[in-house]
JSON list of C-alpha atoms in Angstrom, two decimals:
[
{"chain": "A", "resi": 1, "resn": "MET", "atom": "CA", "xyz": [-5.04, -16.41, -21.77]},
{"chain": "A", "resi": 2, "resn": "ILE", "atom": "CA", "xyz": [-3.68, -13.74, -24.60]},
{"chain": "A", "resi": 3, "resn": "LYS", "atom": "CA", "xyz": [-2.15, -16.85, -26.38]},
{"chain": "A", "resi": 4, "resn": "GLY", "atom": "CA", "xyz": [-5.51, -18.27, -26.55]},
{"chain": "A", "resi": 5, "resn": "LEU", "atom": "CA", "xyz": [-4.32, -20.91, -23.86]},
{"chain": "A", "resi": 6, "resn": "ASP", "atom": "CA", "xyz": [-6.52, -21.79, -20.93]},
{"chain": "A", "resi": 7, "resn": "PRO", "atom": "CA", "xyz": [-5.23, -22.46, -18.08]},
{"chain": "A", "resi": 8, "resn": "GLY", "atom": "CA", "xyz": [-4.75, -25.51, -15.53]},
{"chain": "A", "resi": 9, "resn": "PRO", "atom": "CA", "xyz": [-4.48, -29.17, -16.13]},
{"chain": "A", "resi": 10, "resn": "SER", "atom": "CA", "xyz": [-5.59, -28.88, -19.85]},
{"chain": "A", "resi": 11, "resn": "MET", "atom": "CA", "xyz": [-2.61, -26.74, -21.23]},
{"chain": "A", "resi": 12, "resn": "LEU", "atom": "CA", "xyz": [-0.11, -29.61, -19.67]},
{"chain": "A", "resi": 13, "resn": "LYS", "atom": "CA", "xyz": [-1.92, -32.18, -21.55]},
{"chain": "A", "resi": 14, "resn": "GLU", "atom": "CA", "xyz": [-2.35, -30.22, -24.84]},
{"chain": "A", "resi": 15, "resn": "ASN", "atom": "CA", "xyz": [0.78, -27.77, -24.61]},
{"chain": "A", "resi": 16, "resn": "LEU", "atom": "CA", "xyz": [3.24, -29.87, -22.52]},
{"chain": "A", "resi": 17, "resn": "ASP", "atom": "CA", "xyz": [5.97, -28.52, -24.94]},
{"chain": "A", "resi": 18, "resn": "LEU", "atom": "CA", "xyz": [5.04, -24.48, -24.75]},
{"chain": "A", "resi": 19, "resn": "VAL", "atom": "CA", "xyz": [4.86, -25.00, -20.65]},
{"chain": "A", "resi": 20, "resn": "TYR", "atom": "CA", "xyz": [8.68, -26.46, -20.86]},
{"chain": "A", "resi": 21, "resn": "GLY", "atom": "CA", "xyz": [9.22, -24.02, -22.68]},
{"chain": "A", "resi": 22, "resn": "MET", "atom": "CA", "xyz": [8.38, -21.09, -20.00]},
{"chain": "A", "resi": 23, "resn": "ILE", "atom": "CA", "xyz": [10.08, -23.35, -17.16]},
{"chain": "A", "resi": 24, "resn": "MET", "atom": "CA", "xyz": [13.58, -23.13, -19.11]},
{"chain": "A", "resi": 25, "resn": "ILE", "atom": "CA", "xyz": [12.78, -19.64, -19.96]},
{"chain": "A", "resi": 26, "resn": "LEU", "atom": "CA", "xyz": [12.07, -18.56, -16.12]},
{"chain": "A", "resi": 27, "resn": "ALA", "atom": "CA", "xyz": [14.77, -20.50, -14.79]},
{"chain": "A", "resi": 28, "resn": "LEU", "atom": "CA", "xyz": [17.26, -19.22, -17.65]},
{"chain": "A", "resi": 29, "resn": "ALA", "atom": "CA", "xyz": [15.65, -15.21, -15.91]},
{"chain": "A", "resi": 30, "resn": "ASN", "atom": "CA", "xyz": [16.48, -16.45, -12.98]},
{"chain": "A", "resi": 31, "resn": "VAL", "atom": "CA", "xyz": [20.15, -17.22, -13.93]},
{"chain": "A", "resi": 32, "resn": "ILE", "atom": "CA", "xyz": [20.87, -14.17, -15.52]},
{"chain": "A", "resi": 33, "resn": "GLY", "atom": "CA", "xyz": [19.32, -12.30, -13.04]},
{"chain": "A", "resi": 34, "resn": "ALA", "atom": "CA", "xyz": [21.36, -13.38, -10.43]},
{"chain": "A", "resi": 35, "resn": "ALA", "atom": "CA", "xyz": [24.58, -13.20, -12.19]},
{"chain": "A", "resi": 36, "resn": "GLN", "atom": "CA", "xyz": [24.06, -9.54, -13.17]},
{"chain": "A", "resi": 37, "resn": "CYS", "atom": "CA", "xyz": [23.10, -8.48, -9.12]},
{"chain": "A", "resi": 38, "resn": "MET", "atom": "CA", "xyz": [27.11, -10.05, -8.45]},
{"chain": "A", "resi": 39, "resn": "LEU", "atom": "CA", "xyz": [28.07, -7.96, -11.37]},
{"chain": "A", "resi": 40, "resn": "LEU", "atom": "CA", "xyz": [26.28, -4.93, -9.85]},
{"chain": "A", "resi": 41, "resn": "ALA", "atom": "CA", "xyz": [26.14, -5.67, -6.28]},
{"chain": "A", "resi": 42, "resn": "SER", "atom": "CA", "xyz": [29.65, -3.49, -5.53]},
{"chain": "A", "resi": 43, "resn": "PRO", "atom": "CA", "xyz": [28.90, -0.39, -7.90]},
{"chain": "A", "resi": 44, "resn": "LEU", "atom": "CA", "xyz": [25.32, 0.01, -6.09]},
{"chain": "A", "resi": 45, "resn": "ALA", "atom": "CA", "xyz": [26.53, -0.42, -2.93]},
{"chain": "A", "resi": 46, "resn": "ARG", "atom": "CA", "xyz": [28.52, 2.86, -3.53]},
{"chain": "A", "resi": 47, "resn": "LEU", "atom": "CA", "xyz": [25.53, 4.56, -3.98]},
{"chain": "A", "resi": 48, "resn": "THR", "atom": "CA", "xyz": [24.76, 4.27, 0.15]},
{"chain": "A", "resi": 49, "resn": "LEU", "atom": "CA", "xyz": [27.42, 6.69, 0.14]},
{"chain": "A", "resi": 50, "resn": "ILE", "atom": "CA", "xyz": [25.86, 9.33, -1.58]},
{"chain": "A", "resi": 51, "resn": "PRO", "atom": "CA", "xyz": [25.13, 12.46, 0.31]},
{"chain": "A", "resi": 52, "resn": "GLY", "atom": "CA", "xyz": [21.32, 12.46, 2.02]},
{"chain": "A", "resi": 53, "resn": "PRO", "atom": "CA", "xyz": [20.09, 15.88, 0.63]},
{"chain": "A", "resi": 54, "resn": "ILE", "atom": "CA", "xyz": [21.68, 15.26, -3.12]},
{"chain": "A", "resi": 55, "resn": "LEU", "atom": "CA", "xyz": [19.84, 11.97, -2.64]},
{"chain": "A", "resi": 56, "resn": "ALA", "atom": "CA", "xyz": [16.87, 12.92, -1.52]},
{"chain": "A", "resi": 57, "resn": "ALA", "atom": "CA", "xyz": [16.47, 15.27, -4.39]},
{"chain": "A", "resi": 58, "resn": "ALA", "atom": "CA", "xyz": [16.94, 12.92, -6.85]},
{"chain": "A", "resi": 59, "resn": "VAL", "atom": "CA", "xyz": [14.02, 11.08, -5.71]},
{"chain": "A", "resi": 60, "resn": "VAL", "atom": "CA", "xyz": [11.97, 14.02, -5.73]},
{"chain": "A", "resi": 61, "resn": "VAL", "atom": "CA", "xyz": [12.94, 15.40, -8.97]},
{"chain": "A", "resi": 62, "resn": "LEU", "atom": "CA", "xyz": [12.16, 11.56, -10.14]},
{"chain": "A", "resi": 63, "resn": "CYS", "atom": "CA", "xyz": [8.52, 11.14, -8.43]},
{"chain": "A", "resi": 64, "resn": "PHE", "atom": "CA", "xyz": [8.06, 14.44, -10.30]},
{"chain": "A", "resi": 65, "resn": "LEU", "atom": "CA", "xyz": [9.07, 13.20, -13.92]},
{"chain": "A", "resi": 66, "resn": "GLY", "atom": "CA", "xyz": [7.15, 10.23, -13.24]},
{"chain": "A", "resi": 67, "resn": "SER", "atom": "CA", "xyz": [3.86, 11.43, -12.34]},
{"chain": "A", "resi": 68, "resn": "TYR", "atom": "CA", "xyz": [3.87, 13.92, -15.17]},
{"chain": "A", "resi": 69, "resn": "GLY", "atom": "CA", "xyz": [4.75, 10.84, -17.48]},
{"chain": "A", "resi": 70, "resn": "VAL", "atom": "CA", "xyz": [2.24, 9.09, -16.67]},
{"chain": "A", "resi": 71, "resn": "ARG", "atom": "CA", "xyz": [-0.73, 10.90, -18.57]},
{"chain": "A", "resi": 72, "resn": "ASN", "atom": "CA", "xyz": [1.02, 13.88, -19.11]},
{"chain": "A", "resi": 73, "resn": "SER", "atom": "CA", "xyz": [-0.85, 15.94, -16.52]},
{"chain": "A", "resi": 74, "resn": "PHE", "atom": "CA", "xyz": [0.24, 18.96, -14.32]},
{"chain": "A", "resi": 75, "resn": "GLY", "atom": "CA", "xyz": [-2.78, 17.94, -12.14]},
{"chain": "A", "resi": 76, "resn": "ASP", "atom": "CA", "xyz": [-1.15, 14.79, -11.43]},
{"chain": "A", "resi": 77, "resn": "VAL", "atom": "CA", "xyz": [2.11, 16.60, -10.25]},
{"chain": "A", "resi": 78, "resn": "ALA", "atom": "CA", "xyz": [0.34, 18.89, -8.08]},
{"chain": "A", "resi": 79, "resn": "ALA", "atom": "CA", "xyz": [-1.11, 15.75, -6.43]},
{"chain": "A", "resi": 80, "resn": "THR", "atom": "CA", "xyz": [2.11, 14.68, -6.23]},
{"chain": "A", "resi": 81, "resn": "LEU", "atom": "CA", "xyz": [3.09, 17.84, -4.32]},
{"chain": "A", "resi": 82, "resn": "VAL", "atom": "CA", "xyz": [-0.10, 17.87, -2.38]},
{"chain": "A", "resi": 83, "resn": "PHE", "atom": "CA", "xyz": [1.01, 14.45, -1.01]},
{"chain": "A", "resi": 84, "resn": "GLY", "atom": "CA", "xyz": [4.05, 15.06, -0.71]},
{"chain": "A", "resi": 85, "resn": "VAL", "atom": "CA", "xyz": [2.99, 18.49, 1.78]},
{"chain": "A", "resi": 86, "resn": "LEU", "atom": "CA", "xyz": [0.96, 15.72, 3.55]},
{"chain": "A", "resi": 87, "resn": "GLY", "atom": "CA", "xyz": [3.07, 13.14, 4.45]},
{"chain": "A", "resi": 88, "resn": "TYR", "atom": "CA", "xyz": [6.16, 16.07, 5.18]},
{"chain": "A", "resi": 89, "resn": "THR", "atom": "CA", "xyz": [3.75, 17.50, 7.42]},
{"chain": "A", "resi": 90, "resn": "MET", "atom": "CA", "xyz": [2.60, 13.67, 9.11]},
{"chain": "A", "resi": 91, "resn": "VAL", "atom": "CA", "xyz": [6.20, 13.37, 9.96]},
{"chain": "A", "resi": 92, "resn": "LYS", "atom": "CA", "xyz": [6.78, 16.49, 11.76]},
{"chain": "A", "resi": 93, "resn": "THR", "atom": "CA", "xyz": [3.67, 15.75, 13.42]},
{"chain": "A", "resi": 94, "resn": "LYS", "atom": "CA", "xyz": [4.92, 12.26, 14.31]},
{"chain": "A", "resi": 95, "resn": "TYR", "atom": "CA", "xyz": [1.62, 11.00, 12.35]},
{"chain": "A", "resi": 96, "resn": "PRO", "atom": "CA", "xyz": [1.58, 7.18, 11.15]},
{"chain": "A", "resi": 97, "resn": "ARG", "atom": "CA", "xyz": [1.74, 7.59, 7.17]},
{"chain": "A", "resi": 98, "resn": "ALA", "atom": "CA", "xyz": [1.21, 3.77, 6.88]},
{"chain": "A", "resi": 99, "resn": "PRO", "atom": "CA", "xyz": [-2.35, 3.68, 7.74]},
{"chain": "A", "resi": 100, "resn": "LEU", "atom": "CA", "xyz": [-3.13, 6.56, 5.04]},
{"chain": "A", "resi": 101, "resn": "LEU", "atom": "CA", "xyz": [-1.44, 4.60, 2.60]},
{"chain": "A", "resi": 102, "resn": "VAL", "atom": "CA", "xyz": [-3.63, 1.31, 3.32]},
{"chain": "A", "resi": 103, "resn": "GLY", "atom": "CA", "xyz": [-6.51, 3.45, 3.23]},
{"chain": "A", "resi": 104, "resn": "VAL", "atom": "CA", "xyz": [-5.78, 5.15, -0.37]},
{"chain": "A", "resi": 105, "resn": "VAL", "atom": "CA", "xyz": [-4.90, 2.03, -2.02]},
{"chain": "A", "resi": 106, "resn": "LEU", "atom": "CA", "xyz": [-8.02, -0.03, -0.09]},
{"chain": "A", "resi": 107, "resn": "GLY", "atom": "CA", "xyz": [-10.30, 2.48, -0.05]},
{"chain": "A", "resi": 108, "resn": "LYS", "atom": "CA", "xyz": [-12.08, 2.23, -2.85]},
{"chain": "A", "resi": 109, "resn": "THR", "atom": "CA", "xyz": [-12.73, -1.34, -2.10]},
{"chain": "A", "resi": 110, "resn": "ALA", "atom": "CA", "xyz": [-14.11, -1.35, 1.08]},
{"chain": "A", "resi": 111, "resn": "GLU", "atom": "CA", "xyz": [-16.26, 1.34, 0.57]},
{"chain": "A", "resi": 112, "resn": "LEU", "atom": "CA", "xyz": [-17.28, -0.42, -2.46]},
{"chain": "A", "resi": 113, "resn": "ASN", "atom": "CA", "xyz": [-17.86, -3.95, -0.34]},
{"chain": "A", "resi": 114, "resn": "PHE", "atom": "CA", "xyz": [-19.03, -1.84, 2.47]},
{"chain": "A", "resi": 115, "resn": "HIS", "atom": "CA", "xyz": [-22.33, -0.59, -0.10]},
{"chain": "A", "resi": 116, "resn": "LEU", "atom": "CA", "xyz": [-22.69, -4.05, -1.06]},
{"chain": "A", "resi": 117, "resn": "SER", "atom": "CA", "xyz": [-22.90, -5.15, 2.51]},
{"chain": "A", "resi": 118, "resn": "VAL", "atom": "CA", "xyz": [-25.36, -2.33, 4.08]},
{"chain": "A", "resi": 119, "resn": "GLN", "atom": "CA", "xyz": [-27.51, -3.73, 0.74]},
{"chain": "A", "resi": 120, "resn": "LEU", "atom": "CA", "xyz": [-27.66, -6.97, 1.55]},
{"chain": "A", "resi": 121, "resn": "PHE", "atom": "CA", "xyz": [-28.25, -6.43, 5.51]},
{"chain": "A", "resi": 122, "resn": "GLY", "atom": "CA", "xyz": [-30.15, -3.27, 5.05]},
{"chain": "A", "resi": 123, "resn": "ASN", "atom": "CA", "xyz": [-30.06, -0.81, 8.31]},
{"chain": "A", "resi": 124, "resn": "PHE", "atom": "CA", "xyz": [-29.03, -4.11, 10.26]},
{"chain": "A", "resi": 125, "resn": "PHE", "atom": "CA", "xyz": [-25.41, -4.87, 9.21]},
{"chain": "A", "resi": 126, "resn": "PHE", "atom": "CA", "xyz": [-24.27, -2.75, 12.32]},
{"chain": "A", "resi": 127, "resn": "LEU", "atom": "CA", "xyz": [-25.90, -5.01, 14.36]},
{"chain": "A", "resi": 128, "resn": "ARG", "atom": "CA", "xyz": [-24.27, -8.28, 13.21]},
{"chain": "A", "resi": 129, "resn": "PRO", "atom": "CA", "xyz": [-22.43, -10.12, 15.24]},
{"chain": "A", "resi": 130, "resn": "ILE", "atom": "CA", "xyz": [-18.97, -9.83, 13.19]},
{"chain": "A", "resi": 131, "resn": "THR", "atom": "CA", "xyz": [-19.54, -6.38, 12.00]},
{"chain": "A", "resi": 132, "resn": "PHE", "atom": "CA", "xyz": [-20.38, -4.99, 16.02]},
{"chain": "A", "resi": 133, "resn": "VAL", "atom": "CA", "xyz": [-17.15, -6.84, 16.70]},
{"chain": "A", "resi": 134, "resn": "ILE", "atom": "CA", "xyz": [-14.91, -4.92, 14.38]},
{"chain": "A", "resi": 135, "resn": "LEU", "atom": "CA", "xyz": [-16.52, -1.52, 14.95]},
{"chain": "A", "resi": 136, "resn": "VAL", "atom": "CA", "xyz": [-16.04, -1.79, 19.17]},
{"chain": "A", "resi": 137, "resn": "LEU", "atom": "CA", "xyz": [-12.22, -3.27, 18.22]},
{"chain": "A", "resi": 138, "resn": "LEU", "atom": "CA", "xyz": [-12.06, 0.01, 15.71]},
{"chain": "A", "resi": 139, "resn": "LEU", "atom": "CA", "xyz": [-13.32, 2.46, 18.30]},
{"chain": "A", "resi": 140, "resn": "VAL", "atom": "CA", "xyz": [-11.02, 0.68, 20.73]},
{"chain": "A", "resi": 141, "resn": "GLY", "atom": "CA", "xyz": [-7.79, 0.99, 18.70]},
{"chain": "A", "resi": 142, "resn": "ILE", "atom": "CA", "xyz": [-8.81, 5.12, 18.09]},
{"chain": "A", "resi": 143, "resn": "SER", "atom": "CA", "xyz": [-9.78, 5.98, 21.67]},
{"chain": "A", "resi": 144, "resn": "LEU", "atom": "CA", "xyz": [-7.08, 4.09, 23.67]},
{"chain": "A", "resi": 145, "resn": "PRO", "atom": "CA", "xyz": [-3.90, 6.32, 22.45]},
{"chain": "A", "resi": 146, "resn": "LEU", "atom": "CA", "xyz": [-5.77, 9.35, 22.80]},
{"chain": "A", "resi": 147, "resn": "TRP", "atom": "CA", "xyz": [-6.74, 8.05, 26.13]},
{"chain": "A", "resi": 148, "resn": "LYS", "atom": "CA", "xyz": [-3.20, 6.98, 27.19]},
{"chain": "A", "resi": 149, "resn": "GLU", "atom": "CA", "xyz": [-1.98, 10.28, 25.88]},
{"chain": "A", "resi": 150, "resn": "ARG", "atom": "CA", "xyz": [-4.87, 12.11, 27.62]},
{"chain": "A", "resi": 151, "resn": "ARG", "atom": "CA", "xyz": [-3.20, 10.67, 30.97]},
{"chain": "A", "resi": 152, "resn": "ARG", "atom": "CA", "xyz": [0.51, 11.00, 30.53]},
{"chain": "A", "resi": 153, "resn": "ARG", "atom": "CA", "xyz": [0.04, 14.78, 30.23]},
{"chain": "A", "resi": 154, "resn": "ARG", "atom": "CA", "xyz": [-2.48, 14.97, 33.06]},
{"chain": "A", "resi": 155, "resn": "ARG", "atom": "CA", "xyz": [0.67, 13.26, 35.11]},
{"chain": "A", "resi": 156, "resn": "SER", "atom": "CA", "xyz": [3.04, 15.14, 33.72]},
{"chain": "A", "resi": 157, "resn": "GLU", "atom": "CA", "xyz": [1.55, 18.51, 34.53]},
{"chain": "A", "resi": 158, "resn": "ALA", "atom": "CA", "xyz": [0.36, 17.19, 38.37]}
]
């Protein structure tokens, strides 16, 4: 599309030479990538011998450099630090980090679609059958682990 080509059946009819060129380049890139992987497999495998603390320190430094390098802003570095501390706290308290990551990634889209649904269906949005089932499953999913943990604690105390 950047080059002014419309993807689809017309592209195959009008620009067949270009399509074959792209296929050949893709095949060549796969062959070159496979060759590089075979040549570099042994040196890359040696990276597993690096002690964990040294590797962790290098990863942390690269994370901070990467967060600063995107917009040259120390605010991004502060955000990286805050989320790092949050992640460390979540590990120590045995709280799962995947739901937080999903929430951060999908939060804006979910919020936008939620507002759109409320505008379309008004106050009855929560009473629609699919929405109601999802809300019930959400409440069960949140309360069931809490209930099991509470029950386990009571049994251990008794």
